XYZ file of C-alpha atoms in Angstrom:
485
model
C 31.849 -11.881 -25.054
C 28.528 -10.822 -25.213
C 29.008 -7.276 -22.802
C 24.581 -6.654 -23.245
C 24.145 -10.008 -21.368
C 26.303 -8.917 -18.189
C 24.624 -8.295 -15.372
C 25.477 -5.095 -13.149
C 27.860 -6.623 -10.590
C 29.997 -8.474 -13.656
C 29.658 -5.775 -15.506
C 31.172 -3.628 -12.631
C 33.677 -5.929 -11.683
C 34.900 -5.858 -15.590
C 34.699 -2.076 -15.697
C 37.061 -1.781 -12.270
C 39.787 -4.548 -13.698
C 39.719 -2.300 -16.891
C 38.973 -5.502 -18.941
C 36.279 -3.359 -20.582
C 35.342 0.195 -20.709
C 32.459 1.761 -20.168
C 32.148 2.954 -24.114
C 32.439 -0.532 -25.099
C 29.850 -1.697 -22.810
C 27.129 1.174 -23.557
C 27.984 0.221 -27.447
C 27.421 -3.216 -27.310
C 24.075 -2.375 -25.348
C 23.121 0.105 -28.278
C 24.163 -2.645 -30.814
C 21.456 -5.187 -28.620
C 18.627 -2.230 -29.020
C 19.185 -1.620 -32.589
C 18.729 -5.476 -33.287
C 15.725 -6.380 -31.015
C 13.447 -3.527 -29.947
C 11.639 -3.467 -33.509
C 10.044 -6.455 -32.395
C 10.021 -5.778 -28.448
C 9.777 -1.893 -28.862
C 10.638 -1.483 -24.842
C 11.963 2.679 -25.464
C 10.233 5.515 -26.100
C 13.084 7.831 -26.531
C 17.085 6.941 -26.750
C 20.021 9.177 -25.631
C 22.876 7.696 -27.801
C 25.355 11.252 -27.371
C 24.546 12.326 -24.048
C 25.046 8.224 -22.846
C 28.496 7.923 -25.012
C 29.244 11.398 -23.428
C 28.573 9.855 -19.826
C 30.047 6.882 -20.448
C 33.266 8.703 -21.488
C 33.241 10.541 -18.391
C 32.872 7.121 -16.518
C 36.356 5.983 -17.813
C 38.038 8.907 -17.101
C 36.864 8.108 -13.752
C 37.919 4.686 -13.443
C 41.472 5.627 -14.688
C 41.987 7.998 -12.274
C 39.996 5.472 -9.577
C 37.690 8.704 -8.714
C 34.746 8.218 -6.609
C 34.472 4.695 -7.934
C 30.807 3.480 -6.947
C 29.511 -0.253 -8.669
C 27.211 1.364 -10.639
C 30.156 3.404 -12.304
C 29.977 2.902 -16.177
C 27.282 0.818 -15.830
C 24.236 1.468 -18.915
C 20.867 2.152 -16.978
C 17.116 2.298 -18.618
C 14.346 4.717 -16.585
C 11.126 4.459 -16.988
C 9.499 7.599 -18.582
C 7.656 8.824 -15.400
C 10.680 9.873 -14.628
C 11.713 13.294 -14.809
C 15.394 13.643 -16.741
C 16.823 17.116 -17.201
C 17.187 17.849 -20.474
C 15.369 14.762 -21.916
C 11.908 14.203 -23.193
C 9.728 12.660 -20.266
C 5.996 12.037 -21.571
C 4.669 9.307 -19.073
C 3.564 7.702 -22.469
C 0.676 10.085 -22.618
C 0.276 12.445 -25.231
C -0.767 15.468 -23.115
C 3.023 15.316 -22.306
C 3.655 15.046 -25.855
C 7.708 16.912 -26.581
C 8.164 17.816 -22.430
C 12.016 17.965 -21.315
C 11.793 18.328 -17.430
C 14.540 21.229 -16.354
C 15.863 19.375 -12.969
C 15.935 15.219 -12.723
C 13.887 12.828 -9.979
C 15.967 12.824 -7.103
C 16.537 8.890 -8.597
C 18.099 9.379 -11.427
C 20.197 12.366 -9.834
C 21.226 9.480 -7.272
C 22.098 7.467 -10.324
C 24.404 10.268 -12.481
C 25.732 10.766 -8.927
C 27.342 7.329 -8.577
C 27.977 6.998 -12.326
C 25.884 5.783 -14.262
C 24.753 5.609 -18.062
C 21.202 6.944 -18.568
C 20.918 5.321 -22.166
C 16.996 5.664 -22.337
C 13.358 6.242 -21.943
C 11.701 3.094 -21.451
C 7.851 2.464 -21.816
C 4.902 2.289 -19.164
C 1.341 1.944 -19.573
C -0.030 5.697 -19.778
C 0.485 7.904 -16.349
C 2.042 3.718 -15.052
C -2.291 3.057 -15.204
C -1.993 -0.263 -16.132
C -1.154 -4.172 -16.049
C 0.032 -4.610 -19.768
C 2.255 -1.382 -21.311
C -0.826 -2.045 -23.351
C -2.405 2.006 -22.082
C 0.904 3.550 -23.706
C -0.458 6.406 -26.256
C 2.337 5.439 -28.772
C 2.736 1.623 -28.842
C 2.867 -1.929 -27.315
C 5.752 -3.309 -25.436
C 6.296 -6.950 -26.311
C 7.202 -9.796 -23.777
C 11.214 -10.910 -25.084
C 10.190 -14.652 -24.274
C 7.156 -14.311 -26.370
C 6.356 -11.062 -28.672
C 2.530 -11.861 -29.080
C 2.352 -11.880 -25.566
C 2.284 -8.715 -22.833
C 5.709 -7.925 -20.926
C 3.276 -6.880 -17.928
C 2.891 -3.261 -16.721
C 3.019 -0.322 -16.055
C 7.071 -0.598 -16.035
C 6.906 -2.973 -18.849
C 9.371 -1.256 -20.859
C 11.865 -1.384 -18.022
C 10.949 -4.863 -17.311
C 11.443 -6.486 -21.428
C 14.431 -4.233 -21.672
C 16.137 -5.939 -18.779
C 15.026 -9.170 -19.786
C 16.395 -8.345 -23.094
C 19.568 -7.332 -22.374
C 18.731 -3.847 -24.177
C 20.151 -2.551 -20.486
C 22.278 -3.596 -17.510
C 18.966 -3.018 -15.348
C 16.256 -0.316 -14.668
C 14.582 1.721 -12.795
C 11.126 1.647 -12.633
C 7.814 2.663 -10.325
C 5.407 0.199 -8.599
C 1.828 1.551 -7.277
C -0.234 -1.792 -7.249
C 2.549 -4.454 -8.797
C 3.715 -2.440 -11.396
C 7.598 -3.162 -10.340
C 7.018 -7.185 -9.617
C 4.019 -8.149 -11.850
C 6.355 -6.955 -14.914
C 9.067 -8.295 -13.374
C 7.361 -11.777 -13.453
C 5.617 -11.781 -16.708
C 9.539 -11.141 -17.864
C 11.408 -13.450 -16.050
C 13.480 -10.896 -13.850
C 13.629 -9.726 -10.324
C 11.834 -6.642 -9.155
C 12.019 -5.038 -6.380
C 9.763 -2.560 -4.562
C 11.133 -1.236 -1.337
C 9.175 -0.059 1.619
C 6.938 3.065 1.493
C 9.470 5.992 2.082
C 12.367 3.989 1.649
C 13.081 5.921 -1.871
C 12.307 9.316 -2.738
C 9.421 9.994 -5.070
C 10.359 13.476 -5.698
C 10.474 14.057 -9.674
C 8.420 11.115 -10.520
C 5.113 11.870 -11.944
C 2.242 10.912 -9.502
C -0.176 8.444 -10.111
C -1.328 7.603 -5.935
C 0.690 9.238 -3.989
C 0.578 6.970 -0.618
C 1.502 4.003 -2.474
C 3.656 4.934 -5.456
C 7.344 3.762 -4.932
C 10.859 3.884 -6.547
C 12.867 0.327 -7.244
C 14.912 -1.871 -9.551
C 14.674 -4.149 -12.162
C 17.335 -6.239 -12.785
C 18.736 -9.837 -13.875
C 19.314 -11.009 -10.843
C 19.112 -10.298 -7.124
C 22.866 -9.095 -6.438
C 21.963 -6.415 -9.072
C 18.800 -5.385 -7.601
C 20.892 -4.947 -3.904
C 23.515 -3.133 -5.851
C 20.581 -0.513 -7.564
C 18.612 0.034 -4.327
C 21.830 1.151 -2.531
C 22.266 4.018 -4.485
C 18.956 5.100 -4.845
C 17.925 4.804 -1.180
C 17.696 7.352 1.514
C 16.620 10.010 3.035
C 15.597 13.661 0.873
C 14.408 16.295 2.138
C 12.471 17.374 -0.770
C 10.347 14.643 -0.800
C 7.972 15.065 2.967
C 6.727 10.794 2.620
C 11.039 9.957 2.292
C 11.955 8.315 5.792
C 15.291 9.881 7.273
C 16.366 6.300 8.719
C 19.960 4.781 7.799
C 20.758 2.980 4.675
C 22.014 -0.638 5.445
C 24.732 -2.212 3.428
C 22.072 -4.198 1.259
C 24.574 -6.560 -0.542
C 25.910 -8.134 2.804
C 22.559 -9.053 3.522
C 22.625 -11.551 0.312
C 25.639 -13.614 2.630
C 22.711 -15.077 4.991
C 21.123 -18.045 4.285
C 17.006 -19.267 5.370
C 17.741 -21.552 8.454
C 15.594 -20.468 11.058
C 13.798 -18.429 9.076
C 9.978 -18.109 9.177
C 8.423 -18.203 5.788
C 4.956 -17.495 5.700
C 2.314 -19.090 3.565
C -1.028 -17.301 3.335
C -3.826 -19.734 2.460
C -5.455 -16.296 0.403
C -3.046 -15.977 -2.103
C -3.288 -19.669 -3.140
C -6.831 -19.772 -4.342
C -9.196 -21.191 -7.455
C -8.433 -19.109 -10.361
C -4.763 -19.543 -10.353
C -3.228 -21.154 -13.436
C -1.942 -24.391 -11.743
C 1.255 -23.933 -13.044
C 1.981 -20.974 -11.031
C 0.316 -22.581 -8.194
C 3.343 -25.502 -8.273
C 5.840 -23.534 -9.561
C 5.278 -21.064 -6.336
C 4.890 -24.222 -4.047
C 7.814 -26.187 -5.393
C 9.630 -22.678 -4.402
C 8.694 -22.872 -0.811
C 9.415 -26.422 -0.464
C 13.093 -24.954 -1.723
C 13.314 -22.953 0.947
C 12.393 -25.515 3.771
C 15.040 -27.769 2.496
C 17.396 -24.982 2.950
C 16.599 -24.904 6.496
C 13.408 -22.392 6.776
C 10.535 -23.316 8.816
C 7.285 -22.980 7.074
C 4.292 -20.987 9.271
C 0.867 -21.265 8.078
C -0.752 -17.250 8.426
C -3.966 -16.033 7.176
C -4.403 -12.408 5.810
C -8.238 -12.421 6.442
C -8.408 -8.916 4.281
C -6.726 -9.740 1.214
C -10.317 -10.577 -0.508
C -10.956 -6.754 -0.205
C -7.518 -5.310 -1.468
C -8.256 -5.120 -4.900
C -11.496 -2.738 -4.222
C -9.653 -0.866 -2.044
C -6.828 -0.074 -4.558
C -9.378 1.159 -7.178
C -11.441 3.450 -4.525
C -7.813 5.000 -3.284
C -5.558 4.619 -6.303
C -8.070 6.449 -8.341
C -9.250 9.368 -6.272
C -5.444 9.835 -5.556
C -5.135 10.118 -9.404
C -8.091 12.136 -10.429
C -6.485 14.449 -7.555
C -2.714 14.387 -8.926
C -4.092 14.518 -12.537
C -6.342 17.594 -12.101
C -2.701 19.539 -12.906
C -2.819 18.433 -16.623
C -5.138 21.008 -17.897
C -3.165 22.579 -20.957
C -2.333 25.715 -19.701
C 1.236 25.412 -18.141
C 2.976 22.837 -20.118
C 1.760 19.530 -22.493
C -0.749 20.119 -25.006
C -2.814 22.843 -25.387
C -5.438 22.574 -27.878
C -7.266 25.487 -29.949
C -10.317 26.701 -28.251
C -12.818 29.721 -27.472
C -12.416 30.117 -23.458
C -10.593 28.873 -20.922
C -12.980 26.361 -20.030
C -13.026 24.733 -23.328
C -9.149 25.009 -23.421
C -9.513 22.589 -20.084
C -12.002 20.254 -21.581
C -10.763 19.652 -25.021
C -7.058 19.337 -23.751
C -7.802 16.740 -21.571
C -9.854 14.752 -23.261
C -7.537 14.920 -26.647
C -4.313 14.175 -24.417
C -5.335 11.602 -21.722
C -6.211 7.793 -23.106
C -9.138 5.951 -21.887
C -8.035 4.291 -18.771
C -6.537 7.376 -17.925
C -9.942 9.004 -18.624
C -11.747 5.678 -16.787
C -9.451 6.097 -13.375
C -10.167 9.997 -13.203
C -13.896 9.580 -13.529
C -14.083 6.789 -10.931
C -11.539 8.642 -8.439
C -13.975 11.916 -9.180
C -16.889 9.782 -8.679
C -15.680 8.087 -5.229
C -14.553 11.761 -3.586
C -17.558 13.226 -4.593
C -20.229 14.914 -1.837
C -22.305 11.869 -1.302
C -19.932 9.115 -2.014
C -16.725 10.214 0.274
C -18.111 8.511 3.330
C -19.589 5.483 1.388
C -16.434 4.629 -0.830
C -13.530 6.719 0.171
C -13.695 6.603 3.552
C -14.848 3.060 3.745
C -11.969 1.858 1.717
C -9.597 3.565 3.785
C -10.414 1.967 7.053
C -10.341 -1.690 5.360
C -6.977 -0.483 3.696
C -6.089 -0.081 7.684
C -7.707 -3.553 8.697
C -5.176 -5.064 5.449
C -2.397 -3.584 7.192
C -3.218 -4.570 10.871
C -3.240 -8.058 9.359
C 0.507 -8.676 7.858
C 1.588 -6.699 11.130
C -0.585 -9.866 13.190
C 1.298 -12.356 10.669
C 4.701 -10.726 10.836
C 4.384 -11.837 14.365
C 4.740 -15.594 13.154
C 7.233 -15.025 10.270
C 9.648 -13.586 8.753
C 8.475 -13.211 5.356
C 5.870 -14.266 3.688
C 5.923 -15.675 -0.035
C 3.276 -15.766 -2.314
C 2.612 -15.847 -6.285
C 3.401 -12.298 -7.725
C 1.307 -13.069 -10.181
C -2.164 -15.470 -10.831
C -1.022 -16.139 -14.310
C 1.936 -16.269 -16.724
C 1.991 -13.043 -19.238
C -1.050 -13.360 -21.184
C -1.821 -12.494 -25.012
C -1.694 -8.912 -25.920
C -5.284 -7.739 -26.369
C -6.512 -10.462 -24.352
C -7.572 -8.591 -21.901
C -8.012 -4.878 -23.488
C -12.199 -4.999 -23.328
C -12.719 -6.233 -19.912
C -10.750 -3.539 -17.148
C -11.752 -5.737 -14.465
C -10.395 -9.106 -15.734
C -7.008 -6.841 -16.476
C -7.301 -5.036 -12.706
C -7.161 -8.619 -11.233
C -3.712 -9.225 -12.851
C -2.566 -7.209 -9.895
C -4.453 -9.198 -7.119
C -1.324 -10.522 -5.209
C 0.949 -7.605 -5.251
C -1.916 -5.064 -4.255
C -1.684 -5.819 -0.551
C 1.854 -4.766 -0.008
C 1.542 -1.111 -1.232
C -1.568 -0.911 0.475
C 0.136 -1.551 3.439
C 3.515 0.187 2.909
C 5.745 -3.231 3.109
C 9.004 -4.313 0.725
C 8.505 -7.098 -1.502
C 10.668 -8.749 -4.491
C 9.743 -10.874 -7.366
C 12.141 -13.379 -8.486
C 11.568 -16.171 -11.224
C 10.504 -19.397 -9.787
C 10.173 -21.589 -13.338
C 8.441 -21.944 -16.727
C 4.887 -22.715 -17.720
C 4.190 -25.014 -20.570
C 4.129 -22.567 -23.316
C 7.665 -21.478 -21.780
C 6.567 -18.000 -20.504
C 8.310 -17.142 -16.624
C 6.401 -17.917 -13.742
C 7.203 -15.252 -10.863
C 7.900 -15.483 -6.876
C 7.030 -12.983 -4.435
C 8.339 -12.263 -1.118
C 6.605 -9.503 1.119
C 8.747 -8.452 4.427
C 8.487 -6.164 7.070
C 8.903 -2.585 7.065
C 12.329 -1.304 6.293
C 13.596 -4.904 6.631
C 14.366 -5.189 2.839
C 17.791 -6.918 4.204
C 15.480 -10.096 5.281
C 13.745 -9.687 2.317
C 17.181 -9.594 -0.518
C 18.557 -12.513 2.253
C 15.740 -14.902 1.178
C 15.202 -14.194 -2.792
C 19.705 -14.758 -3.079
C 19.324 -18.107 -0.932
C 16.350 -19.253 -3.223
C 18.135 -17.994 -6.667
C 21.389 -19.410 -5.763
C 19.614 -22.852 -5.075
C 18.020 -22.515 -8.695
C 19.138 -21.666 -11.978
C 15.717 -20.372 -13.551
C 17.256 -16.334 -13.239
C 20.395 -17.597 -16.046
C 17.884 -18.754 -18.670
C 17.077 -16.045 -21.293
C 14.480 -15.348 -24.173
C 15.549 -16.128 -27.753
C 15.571 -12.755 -29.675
């Protein structure tokens, strides 16, 4: 039996009947790392004793049946914007460089809670800026179905480990698409919940009104399984919505009939590789058969979302960044004064799209420019939202490409930001707008790289949302194929 390939509800089920333990499952995922991430390289830093250590404790646990949870035992990656007490967080940037955080993101506290393994640090694209895990200040992730080729980003570490079986599933962050763009390029599901729906707090910033918490994972039972434990209300975080946690994994019992699925004529435009276009299409004809009613919807916005994203996401960051001046932790370099201290430690630690989003978000909140860009972009980030809550008034969900391409070549797309910024172009609207949405896979292209799914629901209705991506998966197979490593 090959424990790495489980996915979290058979590993859990295994773990309960005590036909495993939860040693020999964090092993055997140790044993997958050792013999695949040289050529994926999808951690930054590994926590072999403190995970055997946990994963000792976990079977304890399950032989005295104690607090018993399904994520119990069960090996877990987190992406490195994560803050884990007593383990090196660095965001992949090197003004980080050797940090260990003292207290853990209210996450990953959720996840020791209920039992699981933390085994590792997986890699992002530097302060999650980024569509490729290209921006990392160390090194490249690698796509598992294709190592010449990018594994997405910014949670692309989280996103090849899962799809690599160098994990049971993830955690990562998604501010533009960086949950579900990874999560297609990969051929895995991704979720990212609705604004507030997670807490933030102990996750290093990038925007703050769009940054959110989810799961990566091998299949959509997993990604239920992962949200319930990491959802709800904290009071430490002031954006965390104190509304009841559902029971996510009944919702995957309901099937589409009578559904509304909505099908905006915006995300199915010229410039789409046409193999997404009919792998997407063939998904919603899927879906009718199954019962669901098709609704044609226009989001009149969309065309603007990406510009919007830039204008906000960046003077968010320039803001949230401006802490990162070498004086209370990360590098420090040599220097005469204080304000060459600030200078020269920023611009040796941060890379340059790091540098590129700071100047821009400077730029756009500048005396002059607030009204004309800032401002602006903020009341057409409203209009965006006033449309999906005029569409949600004629469907249910509404499904979409996550993604205009399959996972392109690493350095493809390195010298030109704004062909890489449009890798993001469908999965943009939903944090500008607050709403859940999931990538699933949805097929192959012809060179054999995934092709990914998106559903976008209504607020807080990620129930709907988990409902639809199980019927569709459960009518397909494409979520059981895996790379050849």
């Amino acid at each position: 039996m090959n424990l790495a390939a489980l996915t979290l509800h058979e590993a859990s089920d295994k773990l309960l009947r005590r036909e495993i333990s939860s040693r020999e499952l964090t092993e055997a995922v140790f044993e997958r790392i050792a013999a695949t991430d040289k050529s994926i390289r999808a951690y930054l830093t590994l926590a072999r004793d403190a995970a055997m250590e946990q994963a000792g404790h976990a079977d304890r646990r399950l032989g005295q049946n104690d607090a018993v949870t399904p994520l119990l035992g069960v090996p877990i990656a987190v992406k490195d914007n994560f803050l884990t007490r007593g383990l090196r967080t660095t965001c992949a940037s090197k003004i980080l460089g050797d940090f260990v955080p003292p207290y853990d993101a209210t996450a990953v506290a959720k996840l020791r809670a209920a039992g699981a393994v933390i085994i590792g640090k997986t890699n992002l694209d530097e302060f999650a800026m980024g569509s490729s895990a290209e921006n990392s200040a160390f090194f490249s992730t690698r796509n598992p179905w294709n190592p010449e080729r990018i594994p997405g980003g910014s949670s692309g570490g989280s996103a090849a480990a899962v799809a690599a079986d160098q994990c049971i599933a993830a955690l990562g962050t998604d501010t533009g698409g960086s949950i579900r763009q990874p999560a297609a390029c990969c051929g895995v599901v991704g979720l990212k919940p609705t604004y507030g729906r997670v807490s933030r707090y102990g996750v290093i910033a990038f925007a703050s009104s769009m940054d959110q918490v989810g799961p990566l994972t091998k299949d959509v039972r997993d990604a239920s399984l992962l949200l319930q434990a990491i959802a709800g209300h904290d009071p430490a975080d002031s954006t965390s919505t104190d509304r009841p946690v559902p029971h996510y994994s009944t919702a995957l019992t309901r099937d589409v009939k009578r559904l509304r699925i909505g099908r905006a004529r915006e995300f199915f435009v010229d410039g789409m590789q046409q193999e997404v276009k009919s792998a997407v299409n063939d998904a919603i004809l899927t879906l009718k058969n199954n019962g669901a009613t098709i609704a044609d919807i226009v989001l009149p916005h969309t065309e603007f979302a990406v510009a919007v994203y830039y204008i906000v996401a960046t003077a968010e960051a320039s803001s949230n960044l401006a802490r990162y001046d070498g004086m209370r932790f990360g590098h420090r370099s040599d220097a005469k004064d204080l304000t060459e201290t600030y200078r020269i430690s920023r611009d040796e630690g941060f890379g340059a799209e790091v540098k590129r989003r700071i100047m821009l978000g400077t730029y756009v909140l500048s005396a002059g420019y607030y009204d004309a860009y800032y401002l602006k972009a903020q009341r057409v980030r409203t209009l965006i939202k006033r449309d999906f809550e005029e569409a949600f008034e004629h469907c249910d969900v509404i499904v979409t490409p996550t993604a205009p391409t399959t996972a392109f070549k690493i350095g493809e797309k390195t010298q030109n930001p704004l062909q890489m910024y449009l890798s993001d172009i469908y999965t943009i609207s939903a944090n500008l707008a607050g709403l859940p949405a999931i990538s699933l896979p949805c097929g192959f292209d012809g060179q054999g790289m995934p092709i990914g799914l998106q559903i976008i629901g209504k607020p807080f209705d990620e129930e709907t949302l988990l409902g639809v991506a199980h019927a569709y998966e459960q009518s397909m197979d494409w979520h059981k194929q895996k790379p050849k490593l």
